[in-house]
Amino acid sequence: MNEVLVATQHQRVLSGMRPTGLLHLGHYHGVLKNWVSLQHQYECFFFVADWHALTTHYEDTGIIAESVWEMVIDWLAAGVDPGDATLFIQSQVPEHAELHLLLSMITPLGWLERVPSYKDQQEKLRERDLATYGFLGYPLLQSADILTYKAGLVPVGEDQVAHVELTREVARRFNHLYGREPGFEEKAEAAIRKMGKKYGKLYRGFRRRYQEQGEVEAREKGRALLEAQQNLSLGDQERLFGFLEGAGRVILPEPQPLLSHASKMPGLDGQKMSKSYGNTISLREEPAAVEKKLRTMPTDPARVRRNDPGTPAKCPVWQLHQIYSDEDTQKWVREGCQSAGIGCLDCKQPVIDAVLVEQAPIRERAEEYRARPEAVRGIIADGSEKARDLARETLQEVREVMGLDYS
Ligand code: TRP
Ligand code: SF4
C-alpha cells in the first residue's frame, strides 16, 4: 500500500459544533453528512462545544442547556454512529480548559486580535457585548480542543480555517519552547537504531531528501514510516517527527483543516442557509411546515404571471434543485421555466418531495432517541470518558515538558 495513504488513514479527526439552537438542513448538508462519511475513514472525535457557545451566550445560558441534548439527537438521527465515532461534551473534559490556560501563557495577544472572526463577529453580533476576555480567547480554546487530542485533521467551514492556522502557530511555538531537551540528537539517533536497519535507512533517506531538497513528499513518507513503527515509544516517535524536520521534539502536532466539498446549502431566500438570516428549514421540521415554507418561498421576480417565462439562475428554487434533483428533473425545470411551460408551484413540488423523503428517516430516528434519553446520555458518558482518557495523557505530557510535573 502507498505509504502516504497509510499516514492519512492513521490521522485523528476532531470537530465540534456550538449548541446554540436547532440544527437545520444547512448543518446537515454542510457538516453532518461529511462527519458521517469521515467516521468510516478515520478515528473521529465529535463534540458539543458548550464552552464556545458560552463565549457569545453567557447572558442566556438556557439555550445552551436546551440545545446540547437536542443537538446530540440530531447527530445520531443524521447517522453519526457512536460505534464509529467518539461523541462527547467539551465541558465534561476539563483538560480542554487546562490546556487552554497553559497555551494562553505563550500566545501573543496580537495573534488573537488579528484573527478575522474576532472583529467580524463583534460587528455582526452588536447586540451582545463581546469585548470579553473569553471571546478574544475563542480561537485559542479551539486550538486547545484540537491539540488535546493531537488531531491531524479538522473538518471545518471556510470561516474557521484561520482558527486552524492559529492552532498550527501555537503548536509550533509550544514545540519550539518545550520540545528542546538535553541530548536531543543522541536520543534521536538511538531511536533510529530501534527501528532496525532497513527502516532506519529509509528514514534517513527521507530526512535527507526533505532537509536538503525540501521535498515535502519525502517528509510525508517519513511521517508515514514513523506512524507505522510498532516498536517506537511515543516519545521516540515525537523525537523522530521533529528530527525529520530539523526541529526539536514534536509534542503537539500541527493539524490541517479539512474543507468539505459540500456545496453551500442555499436558504429559502437564496442566501446561505443560516439562523441569522431567518431562511432555514430545521432538520426535523414538521412536514406541513416544510411544505408551507417551500411553497411560499420567493422565485424569479420576473415570473409575475403564470405565462411569464423565467430564468432559473435568478431563482432560489433552482439552487435547491441543484442539491435535490437529478439531471432529468433539472432539465424539466430549465425548459419549463424558460418557456413558461410549468408553474412555480409545479416546479417546487419535486423539491418538497425530496426534502420530505430526506427528513423522514431522520425524524423517525430522532423520535426513537427522544424516547430514550438515558441511552443518549449513556452514549455521551461513554464518549466523554474515552475522550478524557486521551486528554489526560496529553496533559500529563504537556505538564512534564513544561516542568510542571511535581510528582
Ligand atoms: N468554532 C467552531 C464553529 O463555530 C466549533 C468548534 C469549537 C470547533 N472547537 C472546535 C471546530 C474544534 C473544530 C475543532 O463551528
Ligand atoms: Fe424558479 Fe422554478 Fe419558478 Fe423557474 S419555474 S422561477 S426555476 S420556481
Short mmCIF file of C-alpha atoms and ligand atoms in Angstrom, two decimals, residues 297-303 308-319 321 332-334 336-338 340 342-348, ligand 2:
data_model
loop_
_atom_site.label_atom_id
_atom_site.label_comp_id
_atom_site.label_asym_id
_atom_site.label_seq_id
_atom_site.Cartn_x
_atom_site.Cartn_y
_atom_site.Cartn_z
CA MET A 297 -40.51 30.86 -0.91
CA PRO A 298 -39.67 33.53 -3.49
CA THR A 299 -38.94 32.69 -7.14
CA ASP A 300 -37.56 34.61 -10.10
CA PRO A 301 -39.31 38.01 -9.69
CA ALA A 302 -39.75 38.20 -13.48
CA ARG A 303 -42.40 35.47 -13.29
CA ASP A 308 -44.20 34.94 -17.90
CA PRO A 309 -41.06 32.97 -18.73
CA GLY A 310 -38.35 32.86 -16.07
CA THR A 311 -34.63 32.33 -15.63
CA PRO A 312 -33.62 29.55 -13.24
CA ALA A 313 -30.31 31.28 -12.48
CA LYS A 314 -32.29 34.11 -10.88
CA CYS A 315 -34.37 31.79 -8.71
CA PRO A 316 -33.55 30.33 -5.28
CA VAL A 317 -35.72 27.28 -6.04
CA TRP A 318 -33.29 26.39 -8.81
CA GLN A 319 -30.46 26.26 -6.29
CA HIS A 321 -32.98 21.65 -7.47
CA TRP A 332 -37.53 19.73 -16.96
CA VAL A 333 -37.10 22.78 -14.72
CA ARG A 334 -34.83 24.66 -17.12
CA GLY A 336 -40.33 24.51 -18.29
CA CYS A 337 -39.23 27.71 -16.59
CA GLN A 338 -37.77 29.37 -19.67
CA ALA A 340 -43.35 29.18 -19.04
CA ILE A 342 -44.59 24.89 -15.87
CA GLY A 343 -45.76 27.00 -12.97
CA CYS A 344 -43.60 27.74 -9.96
CA LEU A 345 -45.67 25.52 -7.71
CA ASP A 346 -45.23 22.63 -10.16
CA CYS A 347 -41.54 23.35 -10.13
CA LYS A 348 -41.32 23.31 -6.36
FE1 SF4 B 2 -37.96 29.28 -10.14
FE2 SF4 B 2 -38.94 27.03 -10.98
FE3 SF4 B 2 -40.45 29.23 -10.97
FE4 SF4 B 2 -38.46 28.99 -12.71
S1 SF4 B 2 -40.28 27.72 -12.59
S2 SF4 B 2 -38.92 30.78 -11.46
S3 SF4 B 2 -36.96 27.85 -11.51
S4 SF4 B 2 -39.62 28.16 -9.21
#
